Tab-separated table of C-alpha atoms in Angstrom:
chain	number	residue	atom	x	y	z
A	285	MET	CA	94.411	4.757	-24.941
A	286	ALA	CA	91.698	5.579	-27.466
A	287	ILE	CA	88.816	8.000	-26.991
A	288	GLU	CA	85.234	6.733	-27.151
A	289	VAL	CA	82.404	9.244	-27.655
A	290	ALA	CA	78.678	8.870	-27.008
A	291	LYS	CA	75.805	11.338	-27.240
A	292	VAL	CA	72.961	10.627	-24.805
A	293	GLU	CA	69.609	12.344	-24.349
A	294	LEU	CA	68.496	13.810	-21.024
A	295	LYS	CA	64.890	12.780	-20.457
A	296	THR	CA	64.619	14.999	-17.353
A	297	VAL	CA	66.849	17.553	-15.666
A	298	GLN	CA	68.308	14.899	-13.372
A	299	ASP	CA	68.379	12.004	-15.854
A	300	ALA	CA	71.595	10.039	-16.317
A	301	SER	CA	69.956	6.908	-17.739
A	302	GLY	CA	71.617	7.407	-21.132
A	303	LEU	CA	75.038	7.379	-19.502
A	304	GLU	CA	74.107	4.288	-17.482
A	305	ALA	CA	72.872	2.526	-20.620
A	306	CYS	CA	76.228	3.084	-22.358
A	307	VAL	CA	78.062	1.606	-19.387
A	308	ARG	CA	75.764	-1.402	-19.134
A	309	ALA	CA	76.036	-1.998	-22.888
A	310	GLY	CA	79.819	-2.144	-22.580
A	311	GLN	CA	80.584	0.890	-24.747
A	312	PHE	CA	82.845	2.059	-21.916
A	313	THR	CA	83.071	1.612	-18.159
A	314	ALA	CA	82.166	4.243	-15.594
A	315	ASP	CA	85.814	4.447	-14.565
A	316	GLU	CA	86.848	5.237	-18.150
A	317	VAL	CA	84.746	8.424	-18.415
A	318	ILE	CA	87.034	11.459	-18.517
A	319	ALA	CA	84.745	14.365	-19.504
A	320	VAL	CA	81.142	15.356	-20.204
A	321	ILE	CA	79.838	18.308	-22.229
A	322	GLY	CA	76.087	18.834	-22.080
A	323	LYS	CA	73.036	21.022	-22.650
A	324	THR	CA	70.391	21.435	-19.958
A	325	GLU	CA	66.946	22.940	-20.242
A	326	GLY	CA	67.138	25.844	-17.792
A	327	ASN	CA	67.185	29.551	-18.543
A	328	GLY	CA	70.905	29.644	-19.302
A	329	GLY	CA	71.402	32.527	-16.893
A	330	VAL	CA	73.263	33.179	-13.672
A	331	ASN	CA	70.585	31.382	-11.629
A	332	ASP	CA	70.241	28.343	-13.916
A	333	PHE	CA	70.434	25.509	-11.393
A	334	THR	CA	69.623	22.832	-13.980
A	335	ARG	CA	73.353	22.755	-14.685
A	336	ILE	CA	74.048	21.766	-11.082
A	337	LEU	CA	71.230	19.186	-11.055
A	338	ALA	CA	72.509	17.507	-14.226
A	339	ASP	CA	76.059	17.607	-12.913
A	340	HIS	CA	75.040	15.871	-9.676
A	341	ALA	CA	73.039	13.226	-11.562
A	342	PHE	CA	75.942	12.252	-13.817
A	343	ARG	CA	78.443	12.192	-10.962
A	344	ARG	CA	76.106	10.019	-8.877
A	345	ALA	CA	75.813	7.570	-11.770
A	346	LEU	CA	79.587	7.347	-12.231
A	347	THR	CA	80.096	6.820	-8.499
A	348	LYS	CA	77.409	4.130	-8.404
A	349	LEU	CA	78.600	2.214	-11.458
A	350	GLY	CA	82.362	2.552	-11.005
A	351	SER	CA	85.074	2.040	-8.440
A	352	ARG	CA	86.132	5.659	-8.156
A	353	GLY	CA	84.997	7.376	-4.995
A	354	GLU	CA	83.074	10.643	-4.815
A	355	GLU	CA	86.252	12.699	-4.444
A	356	ALA	CA	87.780	11.275	-7.630
A	357	VAL	CA	84.540	11.578	-9.598
A	358	ALA	CA	84.252	15.199	-8.452
A	359	GLN	CA	87.461	15.960	-10.389
A	360	ILE	CA	86.036	14.843	-13.755
A	361	PRO	CA	85.450	17.924	-15.960
A	362	MET	CA	81.762	18.351	-16.713
A	363	VAL	CA	80.746	21.403	-18.690
A	364	TRP	CA	77.008	22.086	-18.644
A	365	SER	CA	75.504	24.819	-20.790
A	366	GLY	CA	71.970	25.869	-19.882
A	367	GLY	CA	69.183	26.753	-22.268
A	368	CYS	CA	67.547	24.551	-24.919
A	369	ASP	CA	65.643	27.247	-26.775
A	370	GLY	CA	63.799	26.417	-29.960
A	371	VAL	CA	64.303	22.831	-31.118
A	372	ILE	CA	67.463	22.014	-29.134
A	373	THR	CA	67.187	18.715	-27.238
A	374	PRO	CA	68.771	18.411	-23.767
A	375	HIS	CA	71.662	15.998	-24.116
A	376	ALA	CA	75.219	15.219	-23.102
A	377	THR	CA	78.294	14.121	-25.023
A	378	VAL	CA	80.318	11.684	-22.932
A	379	PHE	CA	84.019	11.112	-23.522
A	380	ALA	CA	85.795	7.989	-22.250
A	381	ARG	CA	89.320	6.681	-22.576
A	382	ASN	CA	89.619	2.933	-23.134
A	383	GLY	CA	91.726	0.214	-24.709
A	384	LYS	CA	89.888	0.001	-28.022
A	385	THR	CA	92.230	0.451	-30.950
A	386	GLY	CA	91.954	1.955	-34.388
A	387	SER	CA	94.426	3.259	-36.933
A	388	ALA	CA	97.954	3.186	-35.559
A	389	ASN	CA	99.170	6.194	-37.535
A	390	LYS	CA	96.192	8.241	-38.734
A	391	PRO	CA	95.234	11.297	-36.661
A	392	ARG	CA	92.433	10.460	-34.258
A	393	LEU	CA	90.673	12.222	-31.418
A	394	ALA	CA	92.743	13.003	-28.330
A	395	ILE	CA	91.612	14.821	-25.197
A	396	GLY	CA	93.402	16.718	-22.483
A	397	THR	CA	91.963	18.325	-19.386
A	398	ALA	CA	93.218	20.826	-16.845
A	399	MET	CA	92.063	22.965	-13.956
A	400	SER	CA	93.548	26.428	-13.711
A	401	ALA	CA	94.766	28.332	-10.713
A	402	GLU	CA	92.044	30.145	-8.793
A	403	VAL	CA	90.267	32.909	-10.691
A	404	LYS	CA	89.458	35.647	-8.193
A	405	PRO	CA	86.385	37.846	-8.697
A	406	GLU	CA	88.567	40.836	-9.503
A	407	ASP	CA	90.426	38.827	-12.210
A	408	ILE	CA	87.321	38.384	-14.374
A	409	GLY	CA	87.516	40.703	-17.363
A	410	ARG	CA	91.173	41.562	-16.790
A	411	PRO	CA	94.604	40.420	-18.127
A	412	ALA	CA	95.204	38.265	-15.028
A	413	MET	CA	92.386	35.941	-16.098
A	414	VAL	CA	93.693	35.802	-19.681
A	415	GLU	CA	97.054	34.627	-18.374
A	416	ILE	CA	95.532	32.115	-15.939
A	417	VAL	CA	93.434	30.550	-18.706
A	418	ALA	CA	96.332	30.512	-21.196
A	419	ASP	CA	98.492	28.579	-18.731
A	420	ALA	CA	95.706	26.040	-18.155
A	421	VAL	CA	95.144	25.550	-21.913
A	422	LYS	CA	98.840	24.790	-22.359
A	423	ALA	CA	98.590	22.264	-19.528
A	424	ALA	CA	95.589	20.631	-21.237
A	425	MET	CA	97.566	20.392	-24.513
A	426	LYS	CA	100.335	18.618	-22.649
A	427	ASP	CA	97.796	16.284	-21.047
A	428	ALA	CA	96.434	15.447	-24.521
A	429	GLY	CA	99.913	14.822	-25.912
A	430	ILE	CA	99.386	17.510	-28.570
A	431	ASP	CA	102.379	19.710	-29.402
A	432	ASP	CA	101.159	21.686	-32.411
A	433	PRO	CA	98.398	24.266	-31.737
A	434	ASP	CA	97.125	23.633	-35.285
A	435	ASP	CA	96.063	20.160	-34.126
A	436	VAL	CA	93.740	21.671	-31.502
A	437	HIS	CA	90.165	21.989	-32.785
A	438	TYR	CA	88.018	22.556	-29.705
A	439	VAL	CA	88.613	24.078	-26.296
A	440	GLN	CA	85.522	23.885	-24.088
A	441	THR	CA	85.767	25.744	-20.809
A	442	LYS	CA	83.738	26.474	-17.725
A	443	THR	CA	84.791	29.454	-15.654
A	444	PRO	CA	83.430	31.315	-12.644
A	445	LEU	CA	81.129	34.291	-12.917
A	446	LEU	CA	80.272	36.929	-10.362
A	447	THR	CA	77.696	36.677	-7.612
A	448	ILE	CA	76.760	39.265	-5.022
A	449	ASP	CA	78.796	37.325	-2.464
A	450	SER	CA	81.924	37.205	-4.626
A	451	VAL	CA	81.670	40.933	-5.406
A	452	LEU	CA	81.415	41.672	-1.681
A	453	ASP	CA	84.380	39.367	-1.053
A	454	ALA	CA	86.515	41.339	-3.512
A	455	GLU	CA	85.473	44.634	-1.970
A	456	SER	CA	86.290	43.341	1.513
A	457	ARG	CA	89.868	42.858	0.286
A	458	GLY	CA	90.036	46.332	-1.224
A	459	GLN	CA	89.509	45.071	-4.774
A	460	HIS	CA	86.898	46.035	-7.355
A	461	THR	CA	85.331	43.896	-10.057
A	462	ALA	CA	85.421	44.781	-13.756
A	463	CYS	CA	81.658	44.460	-14.291
A	464	GLU	CA	78.282	43.889	-12.661
A	465	VAL	CA	76.916	40.460	-11.751
A	466	HIS	CA	74.564	40.133	-14.726
A	467	ASP	CA	77.269	41.165	-17.185
A	468	SER	CA	79.809	38.760	-15.756
A	469	MET	CA	78.762	35.698	-17.761
A	470	GLY	CA	79.632	37.329	-21.063
A	471	VAL	CA	82.731	38.988	-19.644
A	472	SER	CA	83.999	35.741	-18.121
A	473	ASN	CA	83.398	33.886	-21.388
A	474	GLY	CA	85.072	36.570	-23.476
A	475	THR	CA	88.125	36.870	-21.246
A	476	THR	CA	88.502	33.088	-21.264
A	477	ALA	CA	88.331	32.995	-25.064
A	478	LEU	CA	91.180	35.489	-25.261
A	479	GLY	CA	93.213	33.244	-22.961
A	480	ILE	CA	92.594	30.325	-25.323
A	481	ALA	CA	93.563	32.429	-28.327
A	482	VAL	CA	96.777	33.549	-26.625
A	483	ALA	CA	97.732	29.979	-25.642
A	484	LEU	CA	97.217	28.704	-29.211
A	485	GLY	CA	98.999	31.626	-30.869
A	486	GLU	CA	95.880	32.977	-32.561
A	487	ILE	CA	96.486	36.446	-31.071
A	488	GLN	CA	99.050	38.286	-29.007
A	489	MET	CA	98.378	39.102	-25.369
A	490	PRO	CA	95.610	41.751	-25.451
A	491	ARG	CA	95.807	45.056	-23.674
A	492	ALA	CA	93.479	45.579	-20.734
A	493	GLU	CA	91.357	48.044	-22.681
A	494	GLU	CA	90.847	45.536	-25.527
A	495	ILE	CA	89.245	42.859	-23.347
A	496	CYS	CA	85.534	42.587	-24.240
A	497	ARG	CA	85.870	45.669	-26.454
A	498	ASN	CA	88.029	44.858	-29.480
A	499	LEU	CA	85.860	42.203	-31.101
A	500	ASP	CA	88.323	41.729	-33.951
A	501	LEU	CA	90.301	39.622	-31.466
A	502	TYR	CA	88.891	36.106	-31.233
A	503	SER	CA	89.570	32.378	-31.135
A	504	THR	CA	88.249	30.025	-33.811
A	505	VAL	CA	88.175	26.988	-31.504
A	506	ALA	CA	86.922	28.411	-28.183
A	507	SER	CA	83.570	27.531	-26.641
A	508	CYS	CA	83.324	29.175	-23.248
A	509	SER	CA	80.658	28.804	-20.583
A	510	SER	CA	80.544	30.080	-17.020
A	511	GLY	CA	78.632	29.371	-13.854
A	512	VAL	CA	78.413	29.742	-10.113
A	513	GLU	CA	79.613	26.224	-9.351
A	514	LEU	CA	83.401	26.702	-9.536
A	515	THR	CA	86.236	29.164	-8.834
A	516	GLN	CA	88.740	27.886	-11.407
A	517	ALA	CA	88.858	27.617	-15.175
A	518	GLN	CA	87.931	24.079	-16.166
A	519	ILE	CA	89.476	23.125	-19.509
A	520	VAL	CA	88.525	20.300	-21.875
A	521	LEU	CA	90.758	20.405	-24.955
A	522	LEU	CA	90.187	18.224	-28.022
A	523	GLY	CA	92.332	17.718	-31.079
A	524	ASN	CA	93.711	15.085	-33.407
A	525	LYS	CA	96.866	13.141	-32.684
A	526	ALA	CA	98.601	10.543	-34.847
A	527	GLY	CA	98.549	7.148	-33.191
A	528	ALA	CA	95.860	8.080	-30.682
A	529	GLY	CA	93.795	5.090	-31.788
A	530	GLY	CA	90.037	4.936	-31.754
A	531	ARG	CA	87.633	5.771	-34.554
A	532	TYR	CA	86.827	9.456	-34.076
A	533	ARG	CA	88.167	12.643	-35.643
A	534	ILE	CA	87.482	16.287	-34.909
A	535	GLY	CA	87.529	19.404	-37.061
A	536	HIS	CA	86.454	23.025	-36.876
A	537	ALA	CA	85.384	25.975	-38.969
A	538	VAL	CA	83.634	29.302	-38.398
A	539	MET	CA	80.038	30.336	-38.886
A	540	ARG	CA	80.257	33.860	-40.285
A	541	ASP	CA	76.705	34.625	-39.179
A	542	ALA	CA	73.614	32.903	-37.780
A	543	LEU	CA	72.565	31.557	-41.203
A	544	ASP	CA	75.938	30.161	-42.246
A	545	ILE	CA	74.980	26.515	-42.664
A	546	GLU	CA	77.995	26.065	-44.940
A	547	GLY	CA	80.231	26.796	-41.936
A	548	ILE	CA	78.748	23.733	-40.212
A	549	TYR	CA	79.421	21.525	-43.226
A	550	ASN	CA	82.955	22.958	-43.511
A	551	ALA	CA	83.644	21.821	-39.940
A	552	ILE	CA	82.383	18.340	-40.811
A	553	ARG	CA	84.609	18.282	-43.894
A	554	HIS	CA	87.540	19.459	-41.785
A	555	ALA	CA	86.904	16.512	-39.464
A	556	GLY	CA	87.375	14.146	-42.388
A	557	LEU	CA	84.022	13.419	-44.044
A	558	GLU	CA	83.798	13.922	-47.791
A	559	LEU	CA	80.646	15.837	-48.723
A	560	PRO	CA	79.138	17.054	-52.001
A	561	ASP	CA	79.242	20.725	-52.919
A	562	ARG	CA	75.718	21.327	-51.617
A	563	PRO	CA	75.306	18.778	-48.810
A	564	ARG	CA	72.174	17.767	-46.954
A	565	ALA	CA	71.728	15.957	-43.640
A	566	GLU	CA	71.307	12.579	-45.361
A	567	ASP	CA	74.781	12.940	-46.905
A	568	LEU	CA	76.288	12.579	-43.423
A	569	LYS	CA	75.125	8.937	-43.240
A	570	GLY	CA	74.887	9.053	-39.453
A	571	ARG	CA	78.617	9.574	-38.970
A	572	VAL	CA	78.445	12.930	-37.193
A	573	VAL	CA	78.511	12.326	-33.445
A	574	ASN	CA	77.790	15.937	-32.538
A	575	CYS	CA	78.393	19.544	-33.483
A	576	PHE	CA	79.305	22.238	-30.980
A	577	MET	CA	78.913	25.935	-31.710
A	578	LYS	CA	78.843	29.377	-30.183
A	579	CYS	CA	76.636	32.222	-31.325
A	580	GLU	CA	75.581	35.729	-30.431
A	581	ALA	CA	73.353	38.477	-31.789
A	582	ASP	CA	75.307	40.779	-34.068
A	583	ARG	CA	75.805	44.035	-32.180
A	584	ARG	CA	75.348	45.946	-35.424
A	585	GLY	CA	71.716	44.823	-35.456
A	586	THR	CA	71.755	43.399	-38.957
A	587	LEU	CA	71.902	40.004	-40.634
A	588	ARG	CA	72.939	39.887	-44.284
A	589	GLY	CA	71.868	43.472	-44.702
A	590	ARG	CA	68.476	43.027	-43.034
A	591	ARG	CA	67.452	44.722	-39.803
A	592	GLN	CA	67.230	42.484	-36.735
A	593	ILE	CA	65.266	43.146	-33.534
A	594	MET	CA	66.984	40.724	-31.139
A	595	LEU	CA	68.809	43.472	-29.278
A	596	ASP	CA	65.681	45.651	-29.047
A	597	ASP	CA	63.332	42.989	-27.690
A	598	SER	CA	62.444	43.714	-24.057
A	599	ASP	CA	60.342	40.549	-23.714
A	600	VAL	CA	62.801	37.873	-24.879
A	601	HIS	CA	66.544	38.224	-24.273
A	602	HIS	CA	68.666	38.256	-27.409
A	603	HIS	CA	70.538	35.174	-26.179
A	604	ARG	CA	67.365	33.149	-26.514
A	605	HIS	CA	66.664	34.518	-29.993
A	606	SER	CA	70.130	33.712	-31.296
A	607	LYS	CA	70.392	30.302	-29.618
A	608	ALA	CA	67.049	29.183	-31.024
A	609	ALA	CA	67.896	30.449	-34.509
A	610	VAL	CA	71.338	28.839	-34.716
A	611	GLY	CA	70.012	25.668	-33.080
A	612	GLY	CA	67.445	25.382	-35.857
A	613	VAL	CA	70.059	25.877	-38.563
A	614	ALA	CA	72.360	23.299	-36.951
A	615	ALA	CA	69.585	20.756	-36.402
A	616	ALA	CA	68.589	21.052	-40.064
A	617	ALA	CA	72.204	20.719	-41.172
A	618	ILE	CA	72.883	17.445	-39.359
A	619	GLY	CA	69.322	16.119	-39.097
A	620	ASP	CA	69.402	15.957	-35.287
A	621	PRO	CA	68.081	18.525	-32.763
A	622	ALA	CA	70.507	17.288	-30.075
A	623	VAL	CA	73.142	19.893	-30.919
A	624	PHE	CA	75.333	21.889	-28.564
A	625	VAL	CA	74.622	25.588	-29.108
A	626	SER	CA	75.845	28.090	-26.568
A	627	VAL	CA	75.586	31.873	-26.465
A	628	ASP	CA	77.694	34.684	-24.983
A	629	ALA	CA	80.196	34.265	-27.794
A	630	MET	CA	82.296	37.372	-27.224
A	631	HIS	CA	85.819	36.829	-28.643
A	632	GLN	CA	84.643	33.416	-29.878
A	633	GLY	CA	84.556	33.695	-33.631
A	634	PRO	CA	83.714	36.823	-35.620
A	635	GLN	CA	81.037	39.267	-34.497
A	636	GLY	CA	77.597	37.831	-35.218
A	637	GLY	CA	79.038	34.366	-35.881
A	638	GLY	CA	81.066	31.835	-33.948
A	639	PRO	CA	83.190	28.693	-33.997
A	640	VAL	CA	81.615	25.406	-35.022
A	641	ILE	CA	83.235	22.085	-34.146
A	642	ALA	CA	82.353	18.643	-35.491
A	643	ILE	CA	83.229	15.193	-34.166
A	644	VAL	CA	82.784	12.388	-36.684
A	645	ASP	CA	83.084	8.631	-36.734
A	646	ALA	CA	85.951	7.866	-39.097
A	647	GLY	CA	84.458	4.446	-39.773
A	648	GLU	CA	87.408	2.308	-38.676
């Protein structure tokens, strides 16, 4: 079964009309949708309920338009990242599996999904969570039919973070959490990224004291988000597989810093598009479906030798600075502000940079 991909705009927080339009146009059926990765317009923080509102809207649409019941639709992985700072447009990338065919032997996009074992509050930020995530990533590879980790180009996750209630739950069982509630988003993301890196052989199993501290350990394909809406690690793994069919390919590269536009074009090249030495958005000829990237303010407080004030700003959180900046670079690179840019990039790419993933239409 081939993978079909569509990027749809969210006109409001609870808008699923773009998804419905794809179904009604026959691009895929509601029952063929297997995953959604989207950006919502909330604050991107612990209390960003726009993620939940968008999630409910898309699940309602799939239930209404398809034959799967609410329980089955509830199992579809949907990863929502909050915060559309700067020029970023709220949108969703919808993945469906259908009978459309393409090249019988060329590598084409394949997707696997998995849900991990329960991640307890006291696991976040500790080796137990690394191991839980690594096991789930391996399960998602198997689901995608991908054997070689080098064929994996994107692992998007959603994992739990801490709330006051979950901290109290851990303490009631004689356990203690590794961090405070407001630090848990970054810690959950970073621990998850290490689990991805371990599963794909990018690093060895880290020591407890290296988690969220040794930033030289990272994955080049991880994009990790977290929220209050789940207690497991939700894995969506994408790679290329010979004979997968369809017309889409995926590739990845690394942005070395927030201005590394060449890293974005390298990901597009890696996905299979030929580009000139100094490309521009018009060179893409509309064949880039979407780009997905992680970013974070450089903890050293510099960018290409120049002083930065993101980490010193008490009015605007550094996440919003970095997301807006990288979103602008990415939008300029591909000529489209509907780009997936997510922050809290600890252990996801090098310090001050992050992974960048591109999905392209191979034109067949």
